[in-house]
mmCIF file of C-alpha atoms and ligand atoms in Angstrom:
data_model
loop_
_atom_site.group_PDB
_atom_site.id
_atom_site.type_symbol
_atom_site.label_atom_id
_atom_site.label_comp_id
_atom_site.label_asym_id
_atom_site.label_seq_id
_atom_site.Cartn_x
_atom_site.Cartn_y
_atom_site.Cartn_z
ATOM 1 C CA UNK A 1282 -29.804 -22.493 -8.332
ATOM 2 C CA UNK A 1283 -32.660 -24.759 -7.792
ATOM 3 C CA UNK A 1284 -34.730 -25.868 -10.834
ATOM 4 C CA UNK A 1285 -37.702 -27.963 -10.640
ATOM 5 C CA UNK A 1286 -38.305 -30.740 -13.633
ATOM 6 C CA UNK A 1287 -41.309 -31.969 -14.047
ATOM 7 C CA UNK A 1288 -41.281 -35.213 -13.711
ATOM 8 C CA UNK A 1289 -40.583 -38.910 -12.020
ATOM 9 C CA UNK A 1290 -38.532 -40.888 -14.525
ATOM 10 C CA UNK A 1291 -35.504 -41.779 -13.199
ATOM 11 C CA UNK A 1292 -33.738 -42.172 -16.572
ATOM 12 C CA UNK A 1293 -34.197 -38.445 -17.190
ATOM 13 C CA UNK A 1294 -33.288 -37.237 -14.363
ATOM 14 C CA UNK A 1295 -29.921 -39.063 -14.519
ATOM 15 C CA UNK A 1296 -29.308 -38.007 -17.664
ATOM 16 C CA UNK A 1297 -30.399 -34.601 -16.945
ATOM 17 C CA UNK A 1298 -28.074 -34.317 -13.611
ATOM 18 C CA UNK A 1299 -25.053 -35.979 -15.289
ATOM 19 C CA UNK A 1300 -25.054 -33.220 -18.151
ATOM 20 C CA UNK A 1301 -25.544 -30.536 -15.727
ATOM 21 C CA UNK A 1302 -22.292 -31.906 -13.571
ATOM 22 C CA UNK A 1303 -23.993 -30.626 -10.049
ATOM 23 C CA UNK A 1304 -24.031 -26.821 -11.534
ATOM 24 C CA UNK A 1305 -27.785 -26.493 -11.223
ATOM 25 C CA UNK A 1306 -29.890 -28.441 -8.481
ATOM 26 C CA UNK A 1307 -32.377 -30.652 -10.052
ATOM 27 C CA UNK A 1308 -35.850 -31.088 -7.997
ATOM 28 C CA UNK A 1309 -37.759 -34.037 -9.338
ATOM 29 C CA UNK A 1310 -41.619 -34.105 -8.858
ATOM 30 C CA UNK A 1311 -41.424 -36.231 -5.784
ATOM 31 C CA UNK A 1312 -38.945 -33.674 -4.141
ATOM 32 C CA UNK A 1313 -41.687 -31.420 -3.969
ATOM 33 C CA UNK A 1314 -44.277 -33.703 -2.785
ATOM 34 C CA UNK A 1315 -45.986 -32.981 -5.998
ATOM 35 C CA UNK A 1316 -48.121 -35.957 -6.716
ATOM 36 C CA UNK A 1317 -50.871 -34.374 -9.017
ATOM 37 C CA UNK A 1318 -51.624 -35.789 -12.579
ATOM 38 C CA UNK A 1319 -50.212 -32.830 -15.224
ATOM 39 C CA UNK A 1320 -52.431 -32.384 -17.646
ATOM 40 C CA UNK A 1321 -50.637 -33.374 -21.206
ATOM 41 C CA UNK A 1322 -53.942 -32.605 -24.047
ATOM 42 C CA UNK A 1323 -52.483 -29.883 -26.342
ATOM 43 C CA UNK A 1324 -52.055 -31.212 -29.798
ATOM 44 C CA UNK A 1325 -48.544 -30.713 -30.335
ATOM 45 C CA UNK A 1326 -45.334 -31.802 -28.528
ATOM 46 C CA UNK A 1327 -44.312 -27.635 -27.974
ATOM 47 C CA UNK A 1328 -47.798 -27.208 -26.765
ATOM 48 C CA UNK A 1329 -47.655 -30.142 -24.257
ATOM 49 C CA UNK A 1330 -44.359 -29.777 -23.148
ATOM 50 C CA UNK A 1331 -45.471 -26.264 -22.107
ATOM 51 C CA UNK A 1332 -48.303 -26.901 -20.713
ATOM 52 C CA UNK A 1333 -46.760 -29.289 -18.027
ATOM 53 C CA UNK A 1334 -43.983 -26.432 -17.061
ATOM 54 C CA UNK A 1335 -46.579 -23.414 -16.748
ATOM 55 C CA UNK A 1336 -48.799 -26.194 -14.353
ATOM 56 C CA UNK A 1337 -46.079 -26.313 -12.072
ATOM 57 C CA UNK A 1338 -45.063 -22.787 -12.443
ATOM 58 C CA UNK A 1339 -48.424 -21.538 -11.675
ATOM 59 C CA UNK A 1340 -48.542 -23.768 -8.430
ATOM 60 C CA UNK A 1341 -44.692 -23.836 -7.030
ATOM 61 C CA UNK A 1342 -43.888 -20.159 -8.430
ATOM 62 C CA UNK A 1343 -40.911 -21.989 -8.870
ATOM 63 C CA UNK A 1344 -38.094 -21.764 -11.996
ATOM 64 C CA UNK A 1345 -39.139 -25.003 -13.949
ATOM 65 C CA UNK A 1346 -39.006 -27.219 -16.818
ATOM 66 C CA UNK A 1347 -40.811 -30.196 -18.395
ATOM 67 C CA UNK A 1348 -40.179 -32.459 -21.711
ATOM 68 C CA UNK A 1349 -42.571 -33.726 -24.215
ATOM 69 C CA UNK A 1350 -41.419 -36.386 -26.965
ATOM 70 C CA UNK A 1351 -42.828 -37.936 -30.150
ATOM 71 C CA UNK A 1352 -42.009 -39.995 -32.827
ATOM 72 C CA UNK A 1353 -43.031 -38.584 -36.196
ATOM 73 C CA UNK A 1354 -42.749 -40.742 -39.241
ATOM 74 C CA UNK A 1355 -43.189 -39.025 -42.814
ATOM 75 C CA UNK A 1356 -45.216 -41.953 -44.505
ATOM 76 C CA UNK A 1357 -48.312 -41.627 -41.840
ATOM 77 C CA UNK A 1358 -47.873 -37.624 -41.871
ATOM 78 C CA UNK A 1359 -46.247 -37.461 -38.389
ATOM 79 C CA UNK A 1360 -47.825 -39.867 -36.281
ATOM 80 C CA UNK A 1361 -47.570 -40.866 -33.558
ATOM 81 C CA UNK A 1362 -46.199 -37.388 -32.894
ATOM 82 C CA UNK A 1363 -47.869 -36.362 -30.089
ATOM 83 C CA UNK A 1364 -49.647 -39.157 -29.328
ATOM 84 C CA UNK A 1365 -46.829 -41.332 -29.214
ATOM 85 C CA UNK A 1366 -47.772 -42.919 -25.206
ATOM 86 C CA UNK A 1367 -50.913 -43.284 -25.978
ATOM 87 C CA UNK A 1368 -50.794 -44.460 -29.954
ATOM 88 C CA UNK A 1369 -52.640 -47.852 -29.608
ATOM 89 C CA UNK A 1370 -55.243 -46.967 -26.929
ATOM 90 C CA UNK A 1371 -55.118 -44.909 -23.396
ATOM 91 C CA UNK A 1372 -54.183 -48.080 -21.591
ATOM 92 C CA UNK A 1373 -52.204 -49.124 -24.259
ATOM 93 C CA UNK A 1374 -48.196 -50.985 -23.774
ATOM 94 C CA UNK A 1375 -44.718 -49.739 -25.768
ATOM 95 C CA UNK A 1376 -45.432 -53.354 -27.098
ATOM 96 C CA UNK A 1377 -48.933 -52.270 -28.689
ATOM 97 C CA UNK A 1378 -47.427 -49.334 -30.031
ATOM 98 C CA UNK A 1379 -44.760 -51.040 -31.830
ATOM 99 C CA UNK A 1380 -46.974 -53.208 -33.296
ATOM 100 C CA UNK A 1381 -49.125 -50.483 -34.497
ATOM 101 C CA UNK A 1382 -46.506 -48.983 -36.058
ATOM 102 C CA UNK A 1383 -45.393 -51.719 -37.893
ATOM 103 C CA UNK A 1384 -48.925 -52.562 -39.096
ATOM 104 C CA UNK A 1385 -49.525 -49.493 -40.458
ATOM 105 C CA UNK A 1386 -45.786 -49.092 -42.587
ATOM 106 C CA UNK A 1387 -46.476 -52.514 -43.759
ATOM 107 C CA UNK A 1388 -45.708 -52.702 -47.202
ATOM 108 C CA UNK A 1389 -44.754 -48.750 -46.996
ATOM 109 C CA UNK A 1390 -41.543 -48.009 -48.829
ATOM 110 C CA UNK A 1391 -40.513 -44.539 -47.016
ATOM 111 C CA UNK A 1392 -39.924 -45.668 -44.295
ATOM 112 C CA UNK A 1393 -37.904 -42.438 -42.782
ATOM 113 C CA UNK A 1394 -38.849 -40.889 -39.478
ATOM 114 C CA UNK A 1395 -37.640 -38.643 -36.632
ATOM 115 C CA UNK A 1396 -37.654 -38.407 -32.538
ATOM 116 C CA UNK A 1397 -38.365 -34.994 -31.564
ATOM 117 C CA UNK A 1398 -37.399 -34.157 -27.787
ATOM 118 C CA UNK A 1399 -38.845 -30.312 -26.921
ATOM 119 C CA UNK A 1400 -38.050 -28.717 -23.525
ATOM 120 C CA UNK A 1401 -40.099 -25.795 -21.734
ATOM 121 C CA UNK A 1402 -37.981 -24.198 -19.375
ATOM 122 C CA UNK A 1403 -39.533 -21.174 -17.282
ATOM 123 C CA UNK A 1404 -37.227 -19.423 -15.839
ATOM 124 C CA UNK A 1405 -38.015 -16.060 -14.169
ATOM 125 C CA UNK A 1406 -41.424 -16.303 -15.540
ATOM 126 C CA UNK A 1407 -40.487 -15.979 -19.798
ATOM 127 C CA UNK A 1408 -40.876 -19.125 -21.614
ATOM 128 C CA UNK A 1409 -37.634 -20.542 -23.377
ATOM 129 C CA UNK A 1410 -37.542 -24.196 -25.448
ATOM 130 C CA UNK A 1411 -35.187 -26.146 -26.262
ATOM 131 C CA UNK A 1412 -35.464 -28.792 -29.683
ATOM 132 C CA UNK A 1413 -33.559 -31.902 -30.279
ATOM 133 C CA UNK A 1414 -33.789 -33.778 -33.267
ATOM 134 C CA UNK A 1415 -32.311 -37.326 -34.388
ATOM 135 C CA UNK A 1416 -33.324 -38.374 -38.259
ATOM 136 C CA UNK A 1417 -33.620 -42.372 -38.920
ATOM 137 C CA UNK A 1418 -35.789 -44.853 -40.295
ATOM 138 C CA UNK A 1419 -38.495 -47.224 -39.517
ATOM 139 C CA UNK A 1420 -37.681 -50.801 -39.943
ATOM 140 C CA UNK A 1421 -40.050 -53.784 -40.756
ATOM 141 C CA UNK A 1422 -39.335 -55.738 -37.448
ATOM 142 C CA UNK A 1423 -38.367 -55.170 -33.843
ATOM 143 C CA UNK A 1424 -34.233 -55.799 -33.081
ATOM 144 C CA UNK A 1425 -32.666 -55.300 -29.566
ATOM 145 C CA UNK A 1426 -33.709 -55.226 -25.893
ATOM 146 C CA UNK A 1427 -32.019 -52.034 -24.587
ATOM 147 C CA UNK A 1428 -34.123 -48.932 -24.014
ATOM 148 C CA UNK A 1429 -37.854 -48.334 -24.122
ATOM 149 C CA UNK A 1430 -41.023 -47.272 -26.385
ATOM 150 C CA UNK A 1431 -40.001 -47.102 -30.271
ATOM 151 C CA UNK A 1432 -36.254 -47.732 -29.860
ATOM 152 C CA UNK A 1433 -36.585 -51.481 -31.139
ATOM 153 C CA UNK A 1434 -37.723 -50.676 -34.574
ATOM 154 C CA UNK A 1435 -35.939 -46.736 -34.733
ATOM 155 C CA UNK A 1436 -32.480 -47.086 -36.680
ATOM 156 C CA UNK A 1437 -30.442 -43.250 -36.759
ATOM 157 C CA UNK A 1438 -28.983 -42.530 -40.047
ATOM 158 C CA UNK A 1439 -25.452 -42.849 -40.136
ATOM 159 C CA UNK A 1440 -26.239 -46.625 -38.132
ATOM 160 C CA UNK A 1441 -26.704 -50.275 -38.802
ATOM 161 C CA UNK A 1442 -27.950 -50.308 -35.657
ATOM 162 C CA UNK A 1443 -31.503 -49.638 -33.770
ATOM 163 C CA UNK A 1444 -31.754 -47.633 -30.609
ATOM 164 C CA UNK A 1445 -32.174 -50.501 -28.753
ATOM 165 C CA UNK A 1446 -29.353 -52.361 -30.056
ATOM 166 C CA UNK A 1447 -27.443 -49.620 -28.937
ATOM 167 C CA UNK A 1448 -26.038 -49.129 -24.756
ATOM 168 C CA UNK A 1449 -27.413 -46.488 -22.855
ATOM 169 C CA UNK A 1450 -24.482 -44.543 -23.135
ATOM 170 C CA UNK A 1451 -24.247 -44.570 -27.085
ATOM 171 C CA UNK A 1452 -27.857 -43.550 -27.597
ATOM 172 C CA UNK A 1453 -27.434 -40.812 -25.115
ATOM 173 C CA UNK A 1454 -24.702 -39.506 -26.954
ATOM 174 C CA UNK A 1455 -27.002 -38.873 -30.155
ATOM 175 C CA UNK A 1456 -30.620 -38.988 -29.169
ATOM 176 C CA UNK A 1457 -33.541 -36.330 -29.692
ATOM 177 C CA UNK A 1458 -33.826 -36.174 -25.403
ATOM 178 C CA UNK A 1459 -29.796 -35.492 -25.163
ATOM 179 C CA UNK A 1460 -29.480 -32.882 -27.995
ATOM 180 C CA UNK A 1461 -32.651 -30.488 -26.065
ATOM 181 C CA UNK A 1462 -31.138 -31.073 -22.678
ATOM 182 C CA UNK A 1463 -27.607 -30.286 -24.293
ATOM 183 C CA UNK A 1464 -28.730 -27.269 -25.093
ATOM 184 C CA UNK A 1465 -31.237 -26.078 -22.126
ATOM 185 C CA UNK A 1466 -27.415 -27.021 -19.989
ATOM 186 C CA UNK A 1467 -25.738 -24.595 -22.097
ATOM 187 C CA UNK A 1468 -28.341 -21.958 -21.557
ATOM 188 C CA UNK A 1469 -28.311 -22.294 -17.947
ATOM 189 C CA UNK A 1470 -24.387 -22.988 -17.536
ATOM 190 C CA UNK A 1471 -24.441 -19.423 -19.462
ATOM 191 C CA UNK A 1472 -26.705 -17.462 -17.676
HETATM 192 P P1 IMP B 295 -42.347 -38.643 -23.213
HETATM 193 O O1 IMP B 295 -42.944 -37.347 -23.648
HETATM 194 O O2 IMP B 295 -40.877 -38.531 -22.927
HETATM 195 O O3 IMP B 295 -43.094 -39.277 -22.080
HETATM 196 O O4 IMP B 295 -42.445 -39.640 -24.455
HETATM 197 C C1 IMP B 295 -43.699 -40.003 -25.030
HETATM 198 C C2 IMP B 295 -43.597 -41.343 -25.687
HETATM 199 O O5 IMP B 295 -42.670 -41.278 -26.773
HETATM 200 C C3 IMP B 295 -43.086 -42.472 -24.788
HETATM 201 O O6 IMP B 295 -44.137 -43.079 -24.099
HETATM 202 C C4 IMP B 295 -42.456 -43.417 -25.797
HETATM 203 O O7 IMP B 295 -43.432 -44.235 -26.384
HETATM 204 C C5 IMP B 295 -41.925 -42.484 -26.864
HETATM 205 N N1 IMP B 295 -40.504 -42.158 -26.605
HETATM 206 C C6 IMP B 295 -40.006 -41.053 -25.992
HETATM 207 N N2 IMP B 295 -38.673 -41.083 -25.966
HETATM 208 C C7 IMP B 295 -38.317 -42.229 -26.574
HETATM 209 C C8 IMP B 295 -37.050 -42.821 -26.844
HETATM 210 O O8 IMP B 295 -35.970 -42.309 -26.508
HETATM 211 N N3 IMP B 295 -37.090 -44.002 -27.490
HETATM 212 C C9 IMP B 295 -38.241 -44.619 -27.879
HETATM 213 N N4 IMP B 295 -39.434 -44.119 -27.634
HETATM 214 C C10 IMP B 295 -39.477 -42.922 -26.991
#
């Protein structure tokens, strides 16, 4: 079976590939000679994530799927959420956003949050998604080098540690982004 993803980031599609064991084909974006910008401006992460799997549905008529992420911390009602690329401007770095983030918990006491990872899949032309959650908490500076975006100031419960404190292969154990495409493997490895 061939299934498109929809998108170019590397990371993803190793991860993606090494919990699929070569059981399903994985087509990145540049496979296909796609190129085109997908439109991402639905207001929630389901919405987006959607969005960018119907776009390249509608023009490959193709079995797809595309992921949408976002950070939502419960002391500034969910943001970033949706936003969370874009948080501190359209042109904006993961360094802005970080900072952002930390200026606006300052002095905050809750500091708990969550990554959310959603996953459109269309397969056969029905919509199916796939959520993974990881629960943690904001901290008040930035620790570790590994990973990207939020992970220096993201600490999962149950750790001492932030994401990016943590190796590539412990976070992908636990995070939000394993947990969907855990379960979008076990759909398709059942179907
Ligand atoms: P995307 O939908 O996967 O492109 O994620 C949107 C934004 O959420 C990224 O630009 C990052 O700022 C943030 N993000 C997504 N996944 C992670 C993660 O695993 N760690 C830290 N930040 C993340």
């Amino acid at each position: 079976m061939n299934l498109i993803f929809a998108t170019n980031n590397s990371h993803k599609l190793k991860e993606i590939k090494e919990i699929l064991n070569n059981r399903v084909q994985i087509l990145s974006l540049q496979d296909i000679n796609c190129f085109d910008e997908i439109p991402e401006t639905q207001t929630t992460i389901e919405g987006n994530a959607r969005q960018k799997s119907m776009y390249i549905y509608k023009k490959y008529k193709q079995n797809c799927f595309a992921d949408d992420t976002g950070l939502e911390i419960d002391a500034l009602n969910g943001e970033p959420g949706v936003y969370s690329a874009r948080y501190a401007g359209n042109e904006c770095s993961f360094e802005d956003n970080v900072r952002k983030v930390l200026s606006k918990m300052n002095g905050t006491e809750n500091r708990t949050a969550q990554f959310k990872t959603v996953i459109s899949l269309i397969f056969n032309g029905n919509e199916f998604q796939f959520e993974g959650k990881i629960k943690g908490r904001i901290i008040n500076e930035k620790k570790g080098t590994n990973g990207f975006g939020y992970d220096p100031i993201f600490v999962p419960d149950d750790y001492d540690k932030t994401f990016a404190e943590l190796s590539s292969d412990e976070k992908n154990k636990i995070s939000h982004r394993a947990l969907a495409t855990k379960k979008l493997a076990e759909f398709l490895i059942n179907l």
